[in-house]
């Protein structure tokens, strides 16, 4: 029942405000794509455009090769799970799940059988007669999922379905949804603003930034090779240091700067880079704390002072003041506030971009 | 907290006194009056007279008010539904602008306008004749129970529609989109998704309209002179022309029971709904 979904240069506006600025995306049959972006970047808008609740100003949407841009929402073979779940409070669980089948004029017995099947699949057996207002968040979420799956859609659209759940339940539900999607072989687009959720659930991640796709790729590529400072920062490489460097063969030579010592990094730097300013992003867990005087080869060294310490669990997280900037660095050992240290960032932990690239 | 609380209770005293003096006292007075004869002795005679003279009018009143309520419910759901689910922005804007006007027109003015509008030679018939929809010899006046219902519906629909449309606007739009997503038509969405979620508001609006219509004198008085008439007209007649306060109080007691029943129905419904949540 799964189909290829092609989104071709879609543009959508609210009144005069253009929200989607030409989004193109190919989703293979049975693929699970996570649409990741910060709040307000247009994720819901894209999903609602795909579902047909908003009409695109330009572009095409195809399901299984068929252009559905002009079709009403119910002719698109898509089912949506809403962020608020949007369950109908005046109906029971079974009535919610079976509503789409009633619209399809299935007979009573067949609807009951299908609803029971869905409820069993979602571990909601015996909840059919409950009022949806008497369910927990996780159960409501599953009813919403069941309502969407009951009609056997070709494409499943999920709008932040987990963001209203407790952190602990969320982890379980992630795996449940993913397993269900795989076993049904359904094509799915899952909207989220949670990086980790996208990483663990998706076959492929799409990063959306202000109505445009910033990067598309498998989780490990997005994580390890973000193609822009925006994606790097969004994927957790929030420490930023500006450096002057020059290319030398397959390495770059970093000049001493306001925060950094001179260094030689055994990597070529961004494509087409010869010399000039670079923006380097790195993750707190990819850096280390060294003693103030220590020096390491093939690393960027940033001497500074510890100004804050916290213990989020497993490792200590230090805030290190280096010149005007502050960096977050994880380290296993306990150090005192005010200690002089050097932040060591190994060359392969740096994401380098030409300054001014964006 | 203690002294503060006493002060706030103290501050409500003037309001309570006003309510007691202007409302509870006269209400109690007329309720008691329903069970007393002219000399002040206890009796059920007033109710006997009311039953003999006005049982048809009582039924007439109930039917008129219930029919009006049904029509008001229908039209206010239609208006609210169009404002919530309609496609045309222009039509919605116009409807939204226009539908509230009758709210600002007092019953007595509305009744006066209706007299000239729906009479045998009134504007409505003449317009229909002008456009060839009716023949001149087919026209009939509506200055009877139909005129009363027409005026009640015209006057009260905007009030209920205002409440219902507000409640509909407050619904989670996603509950509507979820139904559309599964293929429900607009009408089905209105009937199966939207109205059930605003049924409490609709019920409140109808109960308030019920009570309002029960207490309007001008409309039945001006639009339908003939018998049977509504209880308000009968009460006015007993007091103004006959000086018979006892029977008027008995009729008042009967209409009080009716509105009380409506209120009880609403409360019971509301309780059950809340218990269901
Ligand atoms: N109904 C609307 N009318 C006007 N602007 C809207 C509407 N819905 C969303 N927007 C705007 O469009 C942008 C994208 O919104 P949305 O797609 O909901 O973001 P996301 O789901 O990624 O948080 C936001 O700037 C938001 O303010
Ligand atoms: Mg959103």
XYZ file of C-alpha atoms and ligand atoms in Angstrom:
663
model
C 0.000 0.000 0.000
C 2.981 2.342 0.013
C 3.744 4.815 -2.721
C 6.469 7.161 -3.840
C 5.865 10.753 -2.801
C 7.391 13.507 -4.896
C 7.303 17.106 -3.794
C 8.363 19.379 -6.578
C 9.271 23.024 -5.985
C 6.365 23.703 -3.654
C 5.650 27.281 -2.618
C 2.974 28.164 -0.062
C 1.925 31.473 1.444
C -0.372 32.765 4.138
C -1.751 35.910 2.577
C 1.244 37.905 1.457
C 3.738 36.020 3.606
C 5.582 33.349 1.667
C 6.305 30.518 4.078
C 7.567 27.737 1.780
C 10.032 28.994 -0.774
C 10.400 26.175 -3.252
C 10.668 22.858 -1.408
C 11.550 19.711 -3.378
C 11.769 16.260 -1.874
C 11.565 12.688 -3.097
C 10.371 10.053 -0.662
C 10.779 6.421 -1.685
C 7.965 3.920 -1.088
C 8.101 2.704 2.500
C 10.681 5.264 3.497
C 10.533 7.094 6.830
C 11.573 10.716 6.436
C 11.939 13.084 9.357
C 11.321 16.740 8.675
C 13.421 18.600 11.188
C 13.464 22.316 11.800
C 13.067 24.949 14.453
C 9.682 26.265 15.464
C 8.072 28.477 12.818
C 10.238 27.323 9.914
C 7.272 25.938 7.986
C 7.135 22.245 8.900
C 3.418 22.188 9.632
C 2.792 24.339 6.578
C 4.602 21.839 4.382
C 2.687 18.941 5.881
C -0.634 20.733 5.483
C 0.213 21.558 1.901
C 1.036 17.919 1.205
C -2.194 16.823 2.898
C -4.202 19.345 0.885
C -5.421 21.665 3.656
C -3.445 24.483 2.105
C -3.115 25.017 -1.591
C 0.331 25.644 -2.977
C 0.980 28.767 -5.033
C 3.393 26.850 -7.232
C 4.833 23.381 -7.634
C 3.492 19.857 -7.822
C 2.888 16.999 -5.452
C 2.819 13.488 -6.880
C 1.864 10.227 -5.206
C 2.861 7.132 -7.140
C 3.498 9.359 -10.151
C 0.006 10.903 -10.080
C -0.207 14.662 -9.682
C -2.538 15.337 -6.764
C -1.911 19.070 -6.331
C -5.493 19.911 -7.319
C -7.199 17.120 -5.402
C -9.140 17.613 -2.147
C -7.552 16.211 1.033
C -9.480 12.940 0.989
C -8.478 12.029 -2.564
C -4.772 12.150 -1.870
C -4.365 8.789 -0.199
C -2.821 10.451 2.815
C -3.673 10.335 6.468
C -2.467 12.886 8.935
C -1.762 12.616 12.643
C -2.127 16.039 14.224
C 0.060 17.589 16.862
C -2.948 18.110 19.117
C -4.162 14.584 18.167
C -7.467 16.217 17.169
C -9.511 13.337 18.536
C -13.240 13.899 18.583
C -14.149 14.236 22.252
C -17.786 13.230 21.739
C -16.863 9.842 20.298
C -15.467 6.691 21.856
C -12.091 5.254 20.931
C -13.717 2.807 18.526
C -15.824 5.516 16.918
C -12.773 7.692 16.403
C -10.784 4.898 14.820
C -13.699 3.674 12.716
C -14.897 7.054 11.445
C -12.929 6.955 8.217
C -14.320 3.504 7.453
C -17.855 4.701 8.149
C -17.269 7.443 5.593
C -16.208 4.748 3.172
C -19.591 3.100 3.790
C -18.162 -0.118 5.162
C -20.763 -2.207 6.938
C -20.915 -2.353 10.692
C -19.396 -5.812 11.164
C -16.477 -5.095 8.892
C -15.755 -1.801 10.649
C -15.844 -3.504 14.049
C -13.433 -6.180 12.868
C -11.022 -3.662 11.410
C -11.200 -1.398 14.467
C -10.438 -4.323 16.758
C -7.525 -5.293 14.580
C -6.128 -1.754 14.743
C -6.672 -1.490 18.493
C -4.877 -4.792 19.003
C -2.004 -3.620 16.840
C -1.703 -0.473 18.958
C -2.055 -2.360 22.245
C -5.353 -0.682 22.953
C -7.442 -3.844 23.195
C -10.451 -3.340 25.380
C -10.323 0.433 25.126
C -12.846 0.604 22.292
C -15.721 1.757 24.489
C -13.744 4.291 26.458
C -14.310 7.947 25.904
C -11.163 9.444 24.387
C -11.164 12.127 27.063
C -10.462 9.430 29.650
C -7.191 8.331 28.059
C -3.616 9.238 28.891
C -1.520 11.265 26.469
C 0.243 8.218 25.095
C -3.032 6.374 24.585
C -4.595 9.346 22.827
C -1.598 9.553 20.582
C -2.069 5.910 19.631
C -5.763 6.399 18.964
C -4.872 9.260 16.624
C -2.388 6.989 14.899
C -4.977 4.215 14.698
C -7.539 6.544 13.167
C -5.031 7.461 10.458
C -3.909 3.889 9.825
C -7.427 2.423 9.729
C -8.070 3.783 6.247
C -4.826 2.244 4.923
C -3.335 5.429 3.522
C -0.498 5.363 1.024
C 1.325 8.095 2.881
C 1.285 8.799 6.606
C 1.897 12.384 7.719
C 2.846 12.911 11.364
C 2.952 16.437 12.767
C 5.041 16.409 15.940
C 3.034 13.478 17.289
C 5.316 13.026 20.280
C 5.863 16.590 21.409
C 2.972 16.496 23.901
C 4.187 13.338 25.615
C 6.311 12.904 28.731
C 9.963 12.356 27.940
C 9.870 8.791 29.268
C 6.863 7.688 27.230
C 8.246 9.468 24.196
C 11.190 7.082 23.950
C 8.909 4.042 23.861
C 6.481 5.552 21.406
C 9.310 6.463 19.042
C 10.208 2.831 18.660
C 6.597 1.724 18.446
C 5.818 4.117 15.626
C 8.958 3.238 13.758
C 8.342 -0.511 14.108
C 4.740 -0.118 13.023
C 5.717 1.935 9.998
C 8.274 -0.653 8.953
C 5.954 -3.592 9.410
C 3.191 -1.882 7.420
C 5.721 -0.681 4.852
C 3.975 2.673 4.731
C 5.608 5.835 3.392
C 5.885 8.324 6.227
C 6.846 11.920 6.811
C 7.416 12.729 10.442
C 7.680 16.352 11.490
C 9.669 17.141 14.587
C 11.817 19.817 16.155
C 13.616 17.224 18.270
C 16.984 16.323 16.788
C 17.384 13.084 18.655
C 13.893 11.948 17.721
C 14.677 12.532 14.054
C 18.002 10.714 14.383
C 16.621 7.547 15.948
C 13.469 7.273 13.879
C 14.274 8.340 10.347
C 15.789 6.642 7.341
C 16.497 10.097 6.062
C 16.423 13.535 7.638
C 15.347 16.724 5.928
C 16.460 19.925 7.595
C 14.122 22.811 6.934
C 15.274 26.377 7.484
C 12.935 29.333 6.949
C 10.874 27.572 4.308
C 13.776 26.054 2.436
C 15.518 22.720 2.627
C 18.946 23.180 4.143
C 20.144 19.573 3.851
C 18.810 16.105 3.104
C 20.558 12.895 4.019
C 20.766 9.864 6.243
C 21.114 10.672 9.963
C 24.822 9.904 10.156
C 25.623 12.185 7.224
C 23.602 15.056 8.609
C 25.255 14.568 11.975
C 28.832 14.126 10.821
C 28.900 16.270 7.714
C 26.481 19.175 8.116
C 26.736 21.237 4.952
C 26.254 24.662 6.508
C 26.809 26.475 9.777
C 23.023 26.451 10.267
C 22.777 22.677 10.013
C 25.879 22.239 12.151
C 24.420 24.430 14.886
C 21.016 22.778 14.568
C 22.588 19.332 14.911
C 24.243 20.346 18.164
C 27.590 21.810 17.086
C 26.774 25.066 18.813
C 30.287 26.089 19.803
C 31.534 28.568 17.206
C 35.040 29.881 16.790
C 36.291 32.195 14.049
C 39.782 31.541 12.754
C 42.226 32.747 10.110
C 43.758 29.931 8.088
C 45.628 29.066 4.966
C 45.610 25.922 2.951
C 48.821 23.965 2.690
C 48.522 20.824 0.614
C 46.049 18.472 2.299
C 46.206 20.425 5.545
C 45.353 23.887 6.766
C 47.513 26.104 8.872
C 45.660 28.140 11.459
C 47.132 31.493 12.454
C 47.106 32.508 16.125
C 43.958 34.519 16.879
C 42.063 36.223 19.650
C 41.102 32.888 21.191
C 43.163 30.206 19.515
C 46.787 29.184 19.380
C 48.466 28.494 16.051
C 47.771 25.008 14.732
C 48.197 22.689 11.823
C 45.137 20.595 11.021
C 45.572 17.562 8.793
C 42.471 18.159 6.696
C 41.785 20.241 3.618
C 39.070 22.575 4.912
C 35.969 23.540 2.951
C 35.924 22.972 -0.787
C 37.731 25.625 -2.810
C 39.298 27.132 0.282
C 42.741 28.705 -0.152
C 43.141 31.224 2.638
C 41.032 33.558 4.727
C 38.520 33.502 7.542
C 36.822 30.279 8.570
C 33.944 29.572 10.913
C 34.500 26.424 12.932
C 31.648 24.619 14.735
C 32.154 21.840 17.233
C 30.116 19.851 19.771
C 30.705 20.015 23.475
C 31.153 16.238 23.631
C 33.672 16.229 20.758
C 36.044 18.595 22.573
C 38.254 17.849 25.590
C 39.707 19.818 28.453
C 43.491 19.900 28.678
C 45.790 21.610 31.166
C 46.509 25.222 30.345
C 49.984 24.688 28.964
C 49.388 21.423 27.120
C 49.680 21.205 23.364
C 48.305 18.557 21.040
C 49.080 17.908 17.415
C 46.309 18.114 14.813
C 44.036 19.968 17.202
C 42.715 23.453 17.679
C 43.717 24.672 21.150
C 41.643 27.367 22.847
C 43.146 28.527 26.172
C 40.689 29.906 28.708
C 39.177 29.707 32.159
C 36.332 27.656 33.580
C 33.430 29.954 34.461
C 30.633 27.463 35.051
C 30.238 23.790 35.756
C 27.212 21.496 35.742
C 26.698 17.781 36.062
C 24.017 16.640 33.606
C 25.030 13.005 34.194
C 27.922 10.849 32.985
C 30.291 13.722 32.350
C 30.787 17.240 33.641
C 29.771 20.088 31.406
C 31.988 23.151 31.666
C 31.534 26.594 30.298
C 34.966 27.896 29.347
C 35.602 31.592 28.692
C 38.064 32.057 25.862
C 38.701 35.708 25.069
C 35.278 37.191 24.385
C 33.601 33.856 23.689
C 32.385 30.991 25.791
C 32.423 27.342 24.856
C 30.664 24.343 26.321
C 32.939 21.372 26.815
C 32.229 17.946 28.324
C 34.890 16.310 30.413
C 34.911 13.263 32.692
C 37.043 14.846 35.435
C 35.936 17.365 38.011
C 37.650 20.728 37.830
C 37.326 23.871 39.888
C 35.750 27.125 38.778
C 38.377 29.620 37.694
C 40.858 26.925 36.625
C 43.001 27.865 33.657
C 42.508 25.211 30.981
C 42.818 24.731 27.244
C 39.934 23.467 25.137
C 41.245 20.906 22.729
C 39.223 20.284 19.563
C 40.602 17.459 17.416
C 40.722 18.338 13.723
C 38.088 15.782 12.737
C 35.649 17.179 15.327
C 35.629 20.562 13.593
C 33.007 21.530 11.040
C 34.658 24.204 8.919
C 32.896 26.758 6.722
C 34.139 29.786 4.849
C 33.160 32.905 6.757
C 30.353 34.827 5.079
C 29.092 31.683 3.325
C 25.932 32.221 5.362
C -6.932 35.680 54.067
C -9.576 35.860 56.845
C -10.291 39.624 57.066
C -9.938 39.951 53.304
C -12.551 37.351 52.838
C -14.966 39.071 55.187
C -14.506 42.316 53.300
C -15.235 40.682 49.997
C -18.386 39.140 51.399
C -19.328 42.554 52.741
C -18.819 44.076 49.301
C -21.346 41.711 47.743
C -24.030 42.672 50.250
C -25.448 45.658 48.281
C -25.790 43.501 45.183
C -27.479 40.758 47.176
C -29.864 43.232 48.758
C -30.823 44.636 45.361
C -31.414 41.150 43.974
C -33.458 40.220 47.009
C -35.576 43.385 46.982
C -36.163 43.697 43.277
C -36.303 40.079 42.286
C -36.752 37.501 44.990
C -39.321 39.457 46.979
C -41.705 40.177 44.059
C -41.192 36.655 42.745
C -42.057 35.174 46.107
C -44.951 37.565 46.444
C -46.520 36.544 43.156
C -45.828 32.866 43.788
C -47.684 33.108 47.076
C -50.367 35.183 45.359
C -51.053 32.323 42.999
C -52.297 30.276 45.953
C -54.454 32.956 47.592
C -57.899 34.313 46.830
C -58.808 37.989 46.931
C -59.345 37.841 50.667
C -55.949 36.251 51.233
C -57.189 32.742 52.056
C -55.312 29.718 50.717
C -56.894 28.210 47.617
C -56.248 26.379 44.393
C -59.079 28.280 42.710
C -56.741 30.452 40.679
C -55.304 27.359 39.038
C -58.784 26.024 38.414
C -59.735 29.210 36.594
C -56.478 29.247 34.726
C -57.069 25.661 33.642
C -60.663 26.349 32.538
C -59.867 29.495 30.610
C -56.310 29.090 29.405
C -55.292 25.460 28.965
C -55.428 25.876 25.208
C -53.329 29.047 25.439
C -50.824 27.217 27.585
C -50.417 24.485 24.988
C -50.300 27.157 22.289
C -47.502 28.948 24.144
C -45.481 25.778 24.593
C -45.845 24.812 20.936
C -44.933 28.263 19.649
C -41.882 28.530 21.860
C -40.700 25.000 21.075
C -41.204 25.430 17.334
C -39.324 28.710 17.538
C -36.504 27.054 19.475
C -36.206 24.321 16.857
C -36.032 26.870 14.043
C -33.586 29.035 15.983
C -31.368 26.000 16.547
C -31.483 25.159 12.861
C -30.677 28.649 11.611
C -28.027 29.439 14.196
C -26.226 26.175 13.448
C -26.470 26.991 9.752
C -25.015 30.467 10.289
C -22.295 29.303 12.679
C -21.534 26.366 10.405
C -21.134 28.552 7.367
C -18.899 30.961 9.254
C -16.755 28.044 10.427
C -16.690 25.790 7.381
C -17.599 28.070 4.468
C -15.179 28.499 1.604
C -16.029 31.939 0.304
C -14.283 34.645 2.277
C -16.534 37.369 0.891
C -19.748 35.546 1.739
C -18.459 34.836 5.237
C -17.527 38.481 5.780
C -20.939 39.679 4.633
C -22.804 37.103 6.714
C -20.668 37.919 9.723
C -21.479 41.603 9.307
C -25.204 41.233 8.728
C -26.476 38.432 10.920
C -26.199 40.322 14.208
C -28.363 43.291 13.301
C -31.638 42.001 14.788
C -29.849 41.801 18.155
C -29.959 45.577 18.380
C -33.659 45.901 17.642
C -36.047 45.713 20.617
C -38.866 43.185 20.500
C -41.530 45.851 20.304
C -39.896 47.517 17.302
C -39.396 44.147 15.676
C -43.070 43.351 16.216
C -44.109 46.691 14.747
C -41.917 46.130 11.672
C -43.242 42.618 11.245
C -46.823 43.909 11.291
C -46.182 45.881 8.168
C -43.895 43.281 6.660
C -45.967 40.108 6.885
C -49.523 41.470 6.821
C -51.856 40.444 4.014
C -50.981 43.598 2.067
C -47.560 43.805 3.667
C -44.188 44.298 2.071
C -43.337 40.594 1.888
C -46.412 39.598 -0.082
C -46.240 42.656 -2.315
C -42.619 41.932 -3.139
C -43.433 38.302 -3.935
C -46.324 39.429 -6.148
C -44.113 42.017 -7.804
C -41.606 39.345 -8.790
C -44.416 37.091 -9.962
C -43.742 34.433 -7.337
C -47.247 34.808 -5.902
C -50.592 35.764 -7.424
C -52.452 38.620 -5.790
C -55.420 36.362 -5.025
C -53.134 33.747 -3.426
C -51.678 36.042 -0.807
C -52.500 35.517 2.823
C -51.541 37.376 5.935
C -49.257 35.838 8.530
C -50.523 37.862 11.455
C -51.237 34.819 13.608
C -49.078 32.180 15.314
C -46.831 32.074 12.236
C -46.085 35.765 12.618
C -45.121 35.224 16.260
C -42.813 32.345 15.383
C -41.335 34.306 12.494
C -40.559 37.275 14.728
C -39.159 35.166 17.569
C -36.874 33.310 15.197
C -35.793 36.491 13.468
C -35.029 38.171 16.769
C -33.438 35.285 18.708
C -31.440 33.505 15.993
C -28.642 36.117 15.976
C -28.274 35.769 19.729
C -27.888 31.998 19.629
C -25.853 32.169 16.427
C -23.462 34.565 18.134
C -22.869 32.090 20.957
C -22.699 29.071 18.669
C -20.380 30.718 16.146
C -18.106 31.792 18.974
C -17.943 28.258 20.329
C -17.307 26.866 16.863
C -14.498 29.341 16.294
C -12.961 28.122 19.524
C -12.820 24.495 18.420
C -9.500 22.895 17.584
C -9.485 23.311 13.796
C -7.535 20.094 13.567
C -10.632 18.155 14.654
C -12.336 19.496 11.529
C -9.345 18.866 9.307
C -8.994 15.336 10.608
C -12.527 14.624 9.397
C -11.912 16.301 6.052
C -8.728 14.308 5.726
C -10.768 11.116 6.017
C -13.266 12.296 3.421
C -16.192 13.746 5.385
C -18.358 16.224 3.474
C -18.934 19.689 4.861
C -22.459 18.841 5.984
C -21.297 15.684 7.733
C -18.530 17.578 9.451
C -21.071 20.117 10.672
C -23.511 17.509 11.937
C -21.126 14.840 13.207
C -18.038 16.759 14.294
C -18.818 20.425 14.933
C -22.325 20.507 16.422
C -21.706 17.728 18.973
C -18.722 19.683 20.257
C -20.731 22.895 20.709
C -23.961 21.239 21.868
C -23.640 22.643 25.376
C -23.368 26.193 24.101
C -26.278 25.608 21.753
C -28.345 24.269 24.656
C -27.545 27.299 26.806
C -28.529 29.642 23.979
C -31.793 27.798 23.428
C -32.702 27.731 27.110
C -32.038 31.465 27.376
C -34.106 32.058 24.244
C -36.860 29.851 25.615
C -37.028 31.951 28.757
C -36.893 35.200 26.789
C -39.686 34.172 24.436
C -41.832 33.015 27.347
C -41.659 36.507 28.777
C -42.223 38.663 25.704
C -45.567 40.441 25.680
C -45.293 42.836 22.769
C -44.838 40.298 19.980
C -47.923 38.119 20.572
C -49.954 41.198 21.513
C -49.164 43.064 18.310
C -48.956 40.218 15.812
C -51.888 38.072 16.763
C -55.023 39.564 18.255
C -57.026 36.389 18.029
C -57.457 33.516 20.468
C -55.635 31.378 21.467
C -52.834 33.646 22.530
C -49.695 33.382 24.574
C -49.656 33.353 28.379
C -48.081 36.799 28.640
C -51.069 38.281 26.804
C -53.462 36.437 29.094
C -51.673 37.651 32.181
C -51.750 41.232 30.964
C -55.462 40.827 30.255
C -56.230 39.403 33.706
C -54.418 42.268 35.396
C -55.269 45.261 33.217
C -58.833 44.481 32.228
C -60.155 42.225 34.957
C -57.983 43.203 37.910
C -57.651 39.484 38.648
C -54.170 39.166 40.115
C -54.807 35.664 41.426
C -55.297 34.058 38.022
C -52.458 36.133 36.547
C -50.185 34.838 39.304
C -51.330 31.293 38.641
C -50.473 31.694 34.961
C -47.152 33.213 35.980
C -46.552 30.169 38.150
C -47.256 27.917 35.188
C -44.792 29.758 32.939
C -42.315 29.705 35.791
C -42.667 25.924 35.888
C -42.014 25.739 32.160
C -38.857 27.818 32.255
C -37.846 25.948 35.380
C -38.236 22.715 33.470
C -36.090 24.090 30.656
C -33.420 25.131 33.137
C -33.569 21.758 34.882
C -33.233 19.995 31.535
C -30.202 22.096 30.718
C -28.560 21.558 34.084
C -29.136 17.821 34.011
C -27.706 17.633 30.519
C -24.716 19.734 31.530
C -24.011 17.587 34.604
C -24.094 14.389 32.630
C -21.772 15.824 30.047
C -19.323 16.958 32.682
C -19.468 13.571 34.365
C -18.673 12.012 30.988
C -15.461 13.967 30.639
N -2.724 30.394 9.635
C -1.621 31.155 9.505
N -1.714 32.437 9.062
C -0.612 33.201 8.922
N 0.625 32.792 9.195
C 0.790 31.541 9.640
C -0.319 30.651 9.810
N 0.142 29.472 10.267
C 1.483 29.601 10.363
N 1.871 30.842 9.984
C 3.256 31.341 9.929
O 3.971 30.535 9.026
C 5.247 30.208 9.543
C 5.425 28.710 9.564
O 4.517 28.140 10.462
P 4.457 26.591 10.727
O 4.429 25.874 9.435
O 3.308 26.342 11.640
O 5.813 26.329 11.481
P 6.332 25.025 12.240
O 5.310 23.956 12.131
O 7.622 24.678 11.570
O 6.577 25.448 13.654
C 5.341 30.844 10.908
O 6.100 32.024 10.778
C 3.927 31.164 11.275
O 3.889 32.341 12.016
Mg 4.176 22.983 13.654
